[in-house]
Amino acid sequence: MLNVIILGTGNLAQQLCHALSKVDMVQLVQVYGRNPNHLVWFETYTATTSDVKQIHDADIYLIAVKDTAIAEVSGHLQYKNGIVAHTSGATPMDVLCAQNRGVFYPVQTFTKGKMMHFDEIPICVEANNPQVLEKLTTLANSLSQTVCELHSEQRMQLHLAAVYTNNFTNLLYAIGEDICLRNNIPFELLYPLIDETAAKIKRMSPSEAQTGPARRGDSTSMDQHLKILSEPQQQEIYTLLSNAIKAKYEEKL
Amino acid sequence: MLNVIILGTGNLAQQLCHALSKVDMVQLVQVYGRNPNHLVWFETYTATTSDVKQIHDADIYLIAVKDTAIAEVSGHLQYKNGIVAHTSGATPMDVLCAQNRGVFYPVQTFTKGKMMHFDEIPICVEANNPQVLEKLTTLANSLSQTVCELHSEQRMQLHLAAVYTNNFTNLLYAIGEDICLRNNIPFELLYPLIDETAAKIKRMSPSEAQTGPARRGDSTSMDQHLKILSEPQQQEIYTLLSNAIKAKYEEKL
């Protein structure tokens, strides 16, 4: 049995609370949050406290607060014997001041209120000693089929890759939607294409999957697209991304 | 019963051949292709010819060749009474010289050899008269649950939106993969995130779904990302897309 305490009350804290409460080998002992109002949601799951002095003892403390608050929250735990782990992709492990420290980073985007199944969410772990690594790996395996040990620099790079494949991809979806809305076209027409684009890269590398006017070096189509684009920023993005594709495949044309 | 002839032997021609051959109300009469070698694949489905003079009569001729060859192929059909329709997103209907002309554009990316189920692929139709529209709509409905009438300018804009949500999105996936490969991180760790990013926009507009450092105006994270990016072009893309997100949400921060 692993006794776990969650620190934080945001989206990820809720997801972890919900997921961990279903795991037999985990006892969710407590949730800590500074703001008592934000703790109400957690009360159906376990004990809560907004007083750092009332934080119980546990095997693992999972810090799920915004990146800039991790060091401060970990400061409240510096005399605890349990493992202190944060859940951030972009934060080095060593901002934690605990003797037994680690990272427990679920690679996913979470939507408030939509509880996710963790079994398909990869969890990246890191630890400052083998005992910590073993316990965090056990906890990760209790939730997910995919657990991967990454050191802080790798995790930062993975997080950066996620900015491209999640944040920036979403911006492109938004541009697609904007173009549709301006022209009275239902954006839903693009859903199956968006799904297949995401599915395709599991069958082949995205470098092989690349198609489109820039990939073919079809400058007639590209010129025409630039002409019918009404937003300067969308034009700029079109040009830069097309040039990147062209440069990548030019020798192969 | 609709008699249909496909002109073209590429990826889309194969997909249409495979899908139409399963539809009871469609009789796939013939496939035309200039190169006899490329017709072999089609011989198990129907009759084939590489001789334009041997093209049969049919209710609908579907031209599935590359955009630049559409006008030429349609020239071979100018004395036919049937409907001549191309299947291109980026080509105006009126490049066709037939009296009864139209467009039959499936909004999807197709992978050679992977036959797709057309029932979830939106088909956009256009026609130069109501009778043509009715027949093309009937044909489209026989394959797909989603049929939408768009005029040529709208279709061109939809195709442009598809460049962002398919071609450019795939480039971002490729950058994500590149960052992972350079750092010995399994790219597969990002699959669930990529899937969820695509799934999320069906629950909320991508404009609402936007997250990430640029959305939060978190310049510390952005500076750090730029520092650890090794490729100048990836830096350039990072900066432009981050600025686009910042500009979009700045007033809302």
XYZ file of N, CA and C in Angstrom, chain A residues 67 90 92 107-111 114 116 120-124 146-148 150-151 153-177 179-180 183-214 216 218 221 224-226 228-229 233-245 247-249, chain B residues 67 90 92 107-111 114 116 120-124 146-148 150-151 153-177 179-180 183-214 216 218 221 224-226 228-229 233-245 247-249:
618
model
N 3.940 25.800 -12.196
C 5.397 25.628 -12.135
C 6.074 26.600 -11.172
N 8.174 20.932 -17.334
C 9.157 21.969 -17.648
C 10.044 22.343 -16.472
N 12.915 21.386 -13.523
C 13.923 20.409 -13.111
C 13.543 19.785 -11.768
N 2.065 12.804 -19.469
C 2.164 13.525 -20.743
C 0.782 13.598 -21.378
N 0.015 14.584 -20.977
C -1.330 14.738 -21.531
C -1.813 16.166 -21.305
N -2.783 16.574 -22.099
C -3.468 17.842 -21.849
C -4.801 17.505 -21.187
N -5.099 18.195 -20.093
C -6.297 17.874 -19.326
C -7.336 18.988 -19.460
N -8.568 18.580 -19.582
C -9.662 19.543 -19.673
C -10.419 19.526 -18.356
N -13.402 17.028 -17.344
C -13.444 15.767 -18.105
C -12.377 14.809 -17.552
N -9.956 11.904 -17.121
C -9.272 11.084 -18.127
C -8.960 9.703 -17.573
N -3.869 4.985 -20.530
C -3.187 5.252 -21.808
C -2.350 6.530 -21.787
N -2.225 7.144 -20.626
C -1.420 8.360 -20.523
C -0.003 8.001 -20.068
N 1.010 8.265 -20.909
C 2.384 7.958 -20.498
C 2.752 8.783 -19.261
N 3.453 8.155 -18.349
C 3.944 8.887 -17.173
C 5.468 8.807 -17.165
N 6.101 9.969 -17.135
C 7.570 10.029 -17.093
C 8.007 10.231 -15.651
N 2.122 2.878 -19.696
C 3.374 3.382 -20.275
C 4.097 4.255 -19.264
N 5.159 3.720 -18.728
C 5.955 4.470 -17.754
C 7.384 4.536 -18.281
N 7.966 5.710 -18.243
C 9.252 5.920 -18.893
C 10.126 6.773 -17.983
N 12.839 9.435 -17.553
C 13.528 10.495 -18.298
C 14.216 11.404 -17.293
N 15.442 11.850 -17.629
C 16.056 12.833 -16.738
C 15.535 14.239 -17.074
N 16.598 17.043 -18.319
C 16.811 17.681 -19.619
C 15.932 17.036 -20.692
N 15.830 15.702 -20.629
C 14.955 15.031 -21.597
C 13.502 15.435 -21.407
N 13.093 15.511 -20.153
C 11.696 15.856 -19.902
C 11.390 17.264 -20.416
N 12.355 18.171 -20.235
C 12.184 19.531 -20.760
C 12.053 19.515 -22.288
N 12.836 18.670 -22.948
C 12.748 18.570 -24.407
C 11.417 17.936 -24.827
N 10.984 16.944 -24.067
C 9.687 16.332 -24.365
C 8.572 17.371 -24.217
N 8.684 18.168 -23.183
C 7.689 19.211 -22.957
C 7.682 20.215 -24.109
N 8.879 20.507 -24.617
C 9.000 21.407 -25.763
C 8.361 20.773 -27.008
N 8.630 19.489 -27.219
C 8.002 18.781 -28.342
C 6.484 18.810 -28.199
N 6.011 18.741 -26.961
C 4.573 18.784 -26.707
C 3.981 20.156 -27.032
N 4.792 21.208 -26.882
C 4.304 22.543 -27.261
C 3.990 22.570 -28.762
N 4.866 21.966 -29.566
C 4.605 21.900 -31.006
C 3.376 21.044 -31.330
N 3.333 19.852 -30.728
C 2.301 18.899 -31.144
C 0.958 19.142 -30.461
N 0.948 19.947 -29.422
C -0.311 20.254 -28.754
C -0.666 21.740 -28.908
N 0.114 22.643 -28.299
C -0.246 24.070 -28.320
C -0.254 24.641 -29.736
N 0.833 24.395 -30.471
C 0.928 24.983 -31.814
C -0.045 24.303 -32.781
N -0.197 22.996 -32.632
C -1.179 22.289 -33.465
C -2.570 22.863 -33.232
N -2.882 23.119 -31.976
C -4.191 23.697 -31.681
C -4.364 25.069 -32.332
N -3.271 25.851 -32.385
C -3.346 27.145 -33.074
C -3.697 26.937 -34.555
N -3.106 25.927 -35.182
C -3.420 25.653 -36.588
C -4.881 25.231 -36.745
N -5.388 24.443 -35.800
C -6.817 24.108 -35.829
C -7.653 25.393 -35.758
N -7.220 26.315 -34.884
C -7.976 27.560 -34.716
C -7.956 28.383 -36.005
N -6.820 28.372 -36.711
C -6.753 29.089 -37.984
C -7.688 28.410 -38.999
N -7.664 27.085 -39.017
C -8.594 26.352 -39.894
C -10.038 26.720 -39.599
N -10.360 26.783 -38.313
C -11.728 27.156 -37.932
C -12.040 28.582 -38.373
N -10.786 30.301 -40.853
C -10.998 30.353 -42.310
C -12.391 29.817 -42.652
N -12.782 28.729 -42.009
C -14.120 28.174 -42.256
C -15.210 29.175 -41.872
N -15.936 31.998 -44.152
C -16.485 31.629 -45.459
C -17.741 30.763 -45.365
N -18.374 30.808 -44.189
C -19.626 30.047 -44.002
C -19.488 28.571 -44.329
N -18.376 28.004 -43.921
C -18.144 26.572 -44.128
C -18.187 25.910 -42.756
N -18.936 24.806 -42.589
C -18.932 24.143 -41.274
C -17.531 23.592 -40.966
N -16.952 24.017 -39.854
C -15.612 23.548 -39.461
C -15.607 22.025 -39.260
N -16.769 21.486 -38.910
C -16.888 20.039 -38.691
C -16.441 19.220 -39.906
N -16.505 19.818 -41.092
C -16.066 19.101 -42.291
C -14.611 18.656 -42.171
N -13.844 19.350 -41.316
C -12.422 19.016 -41.184
C -12.129 17.995 -40.078
N -13.119 17.645 -39.279
C -12.860 16.717 -38.158
C -12.230 15.394 -38.608
N -12.821 14.721 -39.618
C -12.215 13.427 -39.992
C -10.786 13.579 -40.526
N -10.515 14.682 -41.206
C -9.163 14.932 -41.706
C -8.196 15.143 -40.538
N -8.637 15.908 -39.561
C -7.815 16.163 -38.375
C -7.534 14.849 -37.641
N -8.555 14.022 -37.500
C -8.372 12.721 -36.845
C -7.400 11.835 -37.612
N -7.567 11.781 -38.921
C -6.719 10.901 -39.726
C -5.277 11.400 -39.738
N -5.091 12.715 -39.730
C -3.737 13.280 -39.679
C -3.032 12.831 -38.397
N -3.790 12.837 -37.296
C -3.220 12.388 -36.015
C -2.998 10.870 -36.018
N -3.911 10.135 -36.651
C -3.804 8.662 -36.649
C -2.662 8.179 -37.539
N -2.458 8.901 -38.634
C -1.507 8.461 -39.661
C -0.086 8.309 -39.130
N 0.304 9.199 -38.218
C 1.693 9.182 -37.736
C 1.983 7.989 -36.840
N 0.947 7.198 -36.503
C 1.214 5.954 -35.770
C 1.540 4.825 -36.738
N 1.201 5.025 -38.012
C 1.495 3.997 -39.024
C 2.794 4.297 -39.760
N 3.163 5.581 -39.804
C 4.407 5.969 -40.465
C 4.925 7.241 -39.799
N 6.233 7.493 -39.930
C 6.789 8.705 -39.350
C 6.138 9.936 -39.994
N 5.891 11.018 -39.206
C 5.336 12.233 -39.818
C 6.195 12.748 -40.976
N 7.487 12.465 -40.942
C 8.329 12.896 -42.065
C 7.941 12.178 -43.359
N 7.535 10.928 -43.235
C 7.049 10.209 -44.425
C 5.626 10.601 -44.780
N 4.853 10.975 -43.781
C 3.426 11.234 -43.998
C 3.170 12.599 -44.630
N 4.194 13.427 -44.745
C 3.987 14.799 -45.223
C 3.411 14.825 -46.645
N 2.357 15.589 -46.843
C 1.788 15.815 -48.183
C 1.519 17.316 -48.329
N 0.910 17.706 -49.443
C 0.486 19.092 -49.614
C 1.293 19.834 -50.650
N 0.834 21.050 -50.988
C 1.485 21.849 -52.038
C 2.982 22.077 -51.767
N 3.349 22.382 -50.529
C 4.762 22.669 -50.238
C 5.612 21.410 -50.423
N 5.056 19.029 -52.481
C 5.177 18.760 -53.923
C 5.947 19.852 -54.647
N 4.637 22.718 -55.276
C 3.584 23.236 -56.176
C 3.368 24.728 -55.887
N -0.228 26.500 -56.525
C -1.216 26.363 -55.444
C -0.862 27.262 -54.268
N -1.663 30.856 -54.957
C -3.111 31.057 -54.923
C -3.617 31.087 -53.481
N -3.093 30.200 -52.652
C -3.493 30.194 -51.245
C -3.161 31.524 -50.570
N -1.944 32.025 -50.835
C -1.552 33.292 -50.221
C -2.462 34.425 -50.675
N -5.680 34.222 -51.448
C -7.036 34.192 -50.874
C -7.029 34.239 -49.340
N -5.826 34.281 -48.738
C -5.749 34.435 -47.285
C -5.933 35.898 -46.931
N -1.247 37.684 -40.567
C -0.531 36.733 -39.727
C -0.691 35.296 -40.236
N -1.862 35.004 -40.780
C -2.067 33.672 -41.361
C -1.187 33.499 -42.598
N -1.010 34.577 -43.356
C -0.110 34.528 -44.511
C 1.321 34.243 -44.076
N 1.718 34.961 -43.011
C 3.092 34.813 -42.520
C 3.344 33.368 -42.071
N 2.370 32.806 -41.366
C 2.498 31.413 -40.910
C 2.511 30.471 -42.113
N 1.646 30.748 -43.079
C 1.612 29.912 -44.298
C 2.982 29.897 -44.959
N 3.571 31.078 -45.104
C 4.857 31.182 -45.802
C 5.963 30.468 -45.036
N 6.038 30.736 -43.728
C 7.122 30.127 -42.949
C 7.015 28.600 -42.922
N 5.814 28.086 -42.691
C 5.662 26.629 -42.590
C 5.836 25.970 -43.964
N 5.361 26.623 -45.010
C 5.572 26.078 -46.359
C 7.058 26.038 -46.696
N 7.761 27.110 -46.358
C 9.206 27.140 -46.622
C 9.934 26.053 -45.842
N 9.492 25.815 -44.607
C 10.126 24.763 -43.807
C 9.907 23.392 -44.456
N 8.710 23.171 -44.955
C 8.424 21.884 -45.625
C 9.234 21.787 -46.913
N 12.039 23.262 -47.740
C 13.464 23.088 -47.449
C 13.761 21.638 -47.050
N 12.854 21.051 -46.312
C 13.067 19.699 -45.801
C 13.052 18.659 -46.934
N 12.201 18.897 -47.934
C 12.014 17.872 -48.962
C 12.631 18.239 -50.305
N -4.301 17.861 -60.036
C -5.028 19.084 -60.394
C -4.663 19.598 -61.786
N -8.955 22.111 -54.731
C -8.325 23.383 -55.078
C -8.625 23.846 -56.499
N -11.323 25.069 -59.518
C -12.682 25.540 -59.779
C -13.449 24.538 -60.660
N -13.272 15.187 -48.314
C -12.354 15.952 -47.461
C -11.588 14.983 -46.553
N -10.522 14.435 -47.083
C -9.730 13.491 -46.304
C -8.339 13.375 -46.910
N -7.390 12.907 -46.102
C -6.068 12.570 -46.614
C -6.014 11.053 -46.747
N -5.555 10.582 -47.893
C -5.577 9.147 -48.156
C -4.159 8.587 -48.188
N -4.015 7.419 -47.611
C -2.715 6.751 -47.601
C -2.763 5.598 -48.589
N -4.097 1.871 -47.827
C -5.007 1.763 -46.683
C -6.399 2.236 -47.098
N -10.028 3.419 -47.030
C -10.759 4.156 -46.002
C -12.258 3.842 -46.083
N -17.657 8.117 -43.005
C -17.365 9.263 -42.136
C -16.561 10.359 -42.832
N -16.350 10.218 -44.133
C -15.604 11.239 -44.867
C -16.591 12.234 -45.498
N -16.529 13.505 -45.096
C -17.436 14.484 -45.704
C -17.159 14.596 -47.203
N -18.218 14.704 -47.979
C -18.055 14.913 -49.422
C -18.714 16.242 -49.786
N -17.928 17.135 -50.400
C -18.453 18.428 -50.827
C -18.806 18.340 -52.306
N -22.053 12.541 -44.498
C -21.936 13.994 -44.480
C -21.701 14.521 -45.886
N -22.718 15.127 -46.453
C -22.609 15.681 -47.804
C -22.967 17.160 -47.708
N -22.154 17.996 -48.337
C -22.293 19.433 -48.151
C -22.100 20.127 -49.501
N -20.895 23.114 -51.542
C -20.028 24.299 -51.428
C -19.750 24.804 -52.840
N -19.727 26.123 -53.022
C -19.305 26.637 -54.330
C -17.777 26.676 -54.399
N -15.374 28.866 -54.586
C -14.566 29.725 -53.710
C -14.542 29.151 -52.290
N -15.689 28.664 -51.830
C -15.729 28.054 -50.492
C -14.850 26.808 -50.438
N -14.931 26.008 -51.486
C -14.148 24.770 -51.493
C -12.654 25.082 -51.454
N -12.265 26.114 -52.193
C -10.864 26.538 -52.180
C -10.440 26.970 -50.776
N -11.318 27.673 -50.073
C -11.016 28.102 -48.704
C -10.962 26.899 -47.752
N -11.860 25.958 -47.969
C -11.834 24.746 -47.142
C -10.523 23.992 -47.369
N -10.109 23.942 -48.616
C -8.858 23.266 -48.945
C -7.670 23.965 -48.275
N -7.743 25.280 -48.240
C -6.706 26.064 -47.569
C -6.707 25.777 -46.060
N -7.903 25.729 -45.471
C -8.007 25.389 -44.047
C -7.434 23.992 -43.803
N -7.616 23.097 -44.772
C -7.088 21.733 -44.656
C -5.560 21.717 -44.714
N -4.972 22.667 -45.432
C -3.507 22.760 -45.463
C -2.979 23.051 -44.047
N -3.655 23.940 -43.328
C -3.249 24.226 -41.944
C -3.461 23.013 -41.032
N -4.646 22.421 -41.129
C -4.996 21.391 -40.143
C -4.435 20.022 -40.503
N -3.975 19.853 -41.736
C -3.383 18.573 -42.126
C -1.884 18.737 -42.438
N -1.539 19.459 -43.500
C -0.132 19.549 -43.921
C 0.742 20.222 -42.867
N 0.290 21.379 -42.386
C 1.104 22.120 -41.419
C 1.125 21.420 -40.060
N -0.011 20.865 -39.668
C -0.046 20.102 -38.424
C 0.932 18.938 -38.491
N 0.966 18.276 -39.637
C 1.908 17.162 -39.781
C 3.358 17.640 -39.649
N 3.646 18.836 -40.154
C 5.001 19.392 -39.989
C 5.320 19.565 -38.503
N 4.349 20.041 -37.734
C 4.583 20.202 -36.287
C 4.814 18.847 -35.622
N 4.071 17.825 -36.057
C 4.328 16.471 -35.544
C 5.772 16.064 -35.868
N 6.209 16.389 -37.098
C 7.565 16.005 -37.513
C 8.613 16.731 -36.670
N 8.350 17.976 -36.323
C 9.276 18.709 -35.447
C 9.292 18.062 -34.062
N 8.104 17.715 -33.566
C 8.027 17.008 -32.284
C 8.836 15.724 -32.313
N 8.700 14.982 -33.398
C 9.458 13.728 -33.535
C 10.963 14.019 -33.584
N 12.630 16.527 -32.305
C 13.121 16.880 -30.962
C 13.271 15.619 -30.109
N 12.297 14.727 -30.192
C 12.385 13.480 -29.421
C 13.594 12.660 -29.859
N 16.949 13.625 -28.655
C 17.162 13.522 -27.216
C 16.872 12.133 -26.652
N 16.830 11.141 -27.573
C 16.593 9.751 -27.152
C 15.321 9.584 -26.342
N 14.277 10.258 -26.788
C 12.977 10.140 -26.137
C 12.052 9.415 -27.118
N 11.324 8.386 -26.679
C 10.403 7.720 -27.605
C 9.286 8.695 -28.035
N 9.164 8.923 -29.342
C 8.129 9.835 -29.861
C 6.729 9.343 -29.491
N 6.604 8.028 -29.305
C 5.308 7.427 -28.952
C 4.723 8.041 -27.674
N 5.573 8.586 -26.813
C 5.071 9.215 -25.585
C 4.093 10.336 -25.899
N 4.198 10.901 -27.101
C 3.322 12.029 -27.459
C 2.025 11.595 -28.144
N 1.890 10.323 -28.494
C 0.679 9.887 -29.219
C -0.628 10.236 -28.483
N -0.737 9.896 -27.188
C -2.015 10.197 -26.530
C -2.302 11.708 -26.472
N -1.250 12.506 -26.326
C -1.423 13.962 -26.312
C -1.912 14.454 -27.678
N -1.308 13.917 -28.730
C -1.705 14.291 -30.095
C -3.162 13.906 -30.345
N -3.540 12.709 -29.907
C -4.931 12.265 -30.067
C -5.898 13.158 -29.304
N -5.545 13.467 -28.070
C -6.447 14.263 -27.234
C -6.556 15.693 -27.771
N -5.461 16.226 -28.321
C -5.498 17.566 -28.906
C -6.495 17.596 -30.062
N -6.478 16.535 -30.863
C -7.420 16.442 -31.992
C -8.851 16.208 -31.498
N -8.984 15.426 -30.427
C -10.329 15.096 -29.926
C -10.976 16.297 -29.236
N -10.144 17.088 -28.564
C -10.634 18.182 -27.730
C -11.456 19.205 -28.519
N -11.040 19.467 -29.759
C -11.723 20.529 -30.524
C -13.125 20.127 -30.965
N -13.504 18.869 -30.725
C -14.900 18.493 -30.989
C -15.777 18.814 -29.789
N -15.140 19.019 -28.641
C -15.905 19.364 -27.435
C -15.957 20.866 -27.220
N -14.949 21.582 -27.731
C -14.917 23.040 -27.586
C -14.161 23.616 -28.783
N -14.396 24.868 -29.101
C -13.680 25.500 -30.203
C -12.173 25.507 -29.918
N -11.328 25.306 -30.948
C -9.876 25.382 -30.710
C -9.452 26.709 -30.089
N -10.205 27.770 -30.338
C -9.865 29.047 -29.701
C -10.027 28.978 -28.184
N -11.010 28.215 -27.730
C -11.174 28.022 -26.285
C -10.195 27.003 -25.737
N -9.791 26.056 -26.573
C -8.959 24.935 -26.116
C -7.485 25.312 -25.978
N -7.118 26.500 -26.443
C -5.701 26.888 -26.460
C -5.100 26.912 -25.053
N -3.967 26.248 -24.892
C -3.212 26.299 -23.632
C -1.742 26.545 -23.973
N -0.887 26.487 -22.982
C 0.554 26.575 -23.228
C 1.170 27.878 -22.781
N 2.501 27.941 -22.793
C 3.227 29.127 -22.306
C 2.787 30.415 -23.013
N 2.603 30.378 -24.341
C 2.244 31.600 -25.067
C 0.851 32.075 -24.663
N -0.518 31.663 -21.797
C -0.445 32.222 -20.438
C 0.414 33.472 -20.380
N 3.623 33.337 -20.528
C 4.705 32.893 -19.642
C 6.040 33.007 -20.393
N 9.160 30.532 -19.559
C 9.142 29.233 -20.240
C 9.507 29.372 -21.714
N 13.187 29.919 -22.189
C 13.913 28.683 -21.927
C 13.764 27.710 -23.103
N 12.561 27.616 -23.661
C 12.347 26.749 -24.821
C 13.232 27.175 -25.991
N 13.283 28.488 -26.238
C 14.100 28.967 -27.359
C 15.573 28.647 -27.129
N 16.830 26.020 -25.558
C 17.181 24.596 -25.718
C 16.826 24.056 -27.106
N 16.256 24.899 -27.958
C 15.986 24.482 -29.344
C 17.265 24.609 -30.155
N 15.451 26.945 -37.680
C 14.111 27.002 -38.272
C 13.034 26.659 -37.243
N 13.351 25.708 -36.358
C 12.392 25.375 -35.302
C 12.223 26.557 -34.349
N 13.307 27.286 -34.101
C 13.213 28.507 -33.279
C 12.302 29.538 -33.928
N 12.499 29.692 -35.256
C 11.717 30.688 -35.984
C 10.223 30.349 -35.916
N 9.927 29.066 -36.100
C 8.526 28.621 -36.035
C 7.993 28.815 -34.615
N 8.818 28.481 -33.627
C 8.398 28.665 -32.235
C 8.020 30.125 -31.975
N 8.873 31.027 -32.428
C 8.650 32.453 -32.164
C 7.396 32.956 -32.873
N 7.252 32.619 -34.145
C 6.107 33.126 -34.907
C 4.786 32.595 -34.336
N 4.735 31.290 -34.058
C 3.475 30.714 -33.574
C 3.167 31.187 -32.152
N 4.204 31.330 -31.331
C 3.982 31.858 -29.975
C 3.459 33.291 -30.036
N 4.063 34.104 -30.918
C 3.595 35.484 -31.050
C 2.150 35.541 -31.538
N 1.796 34.633 -32.445
C 0.416 34.608 -32.947
C -0.551 34.279 -31.811
N -0.158 33.312 -30.968
C -1.022 32.947 -29.832
C -1.095 34.118 -28.849
N -0.665 37.308 -29.362
C -1.447 38.424 -29.912
C -2.940 38.143 -29.819
N -3.291 36.888 -30.036
C -4.707 36.519 -30.044
C -5.333 36.627 -28.666
N -4.547 36.298 -27.633
C -5.131 36.215 -26.292
C -4.712 37.355 -25.377
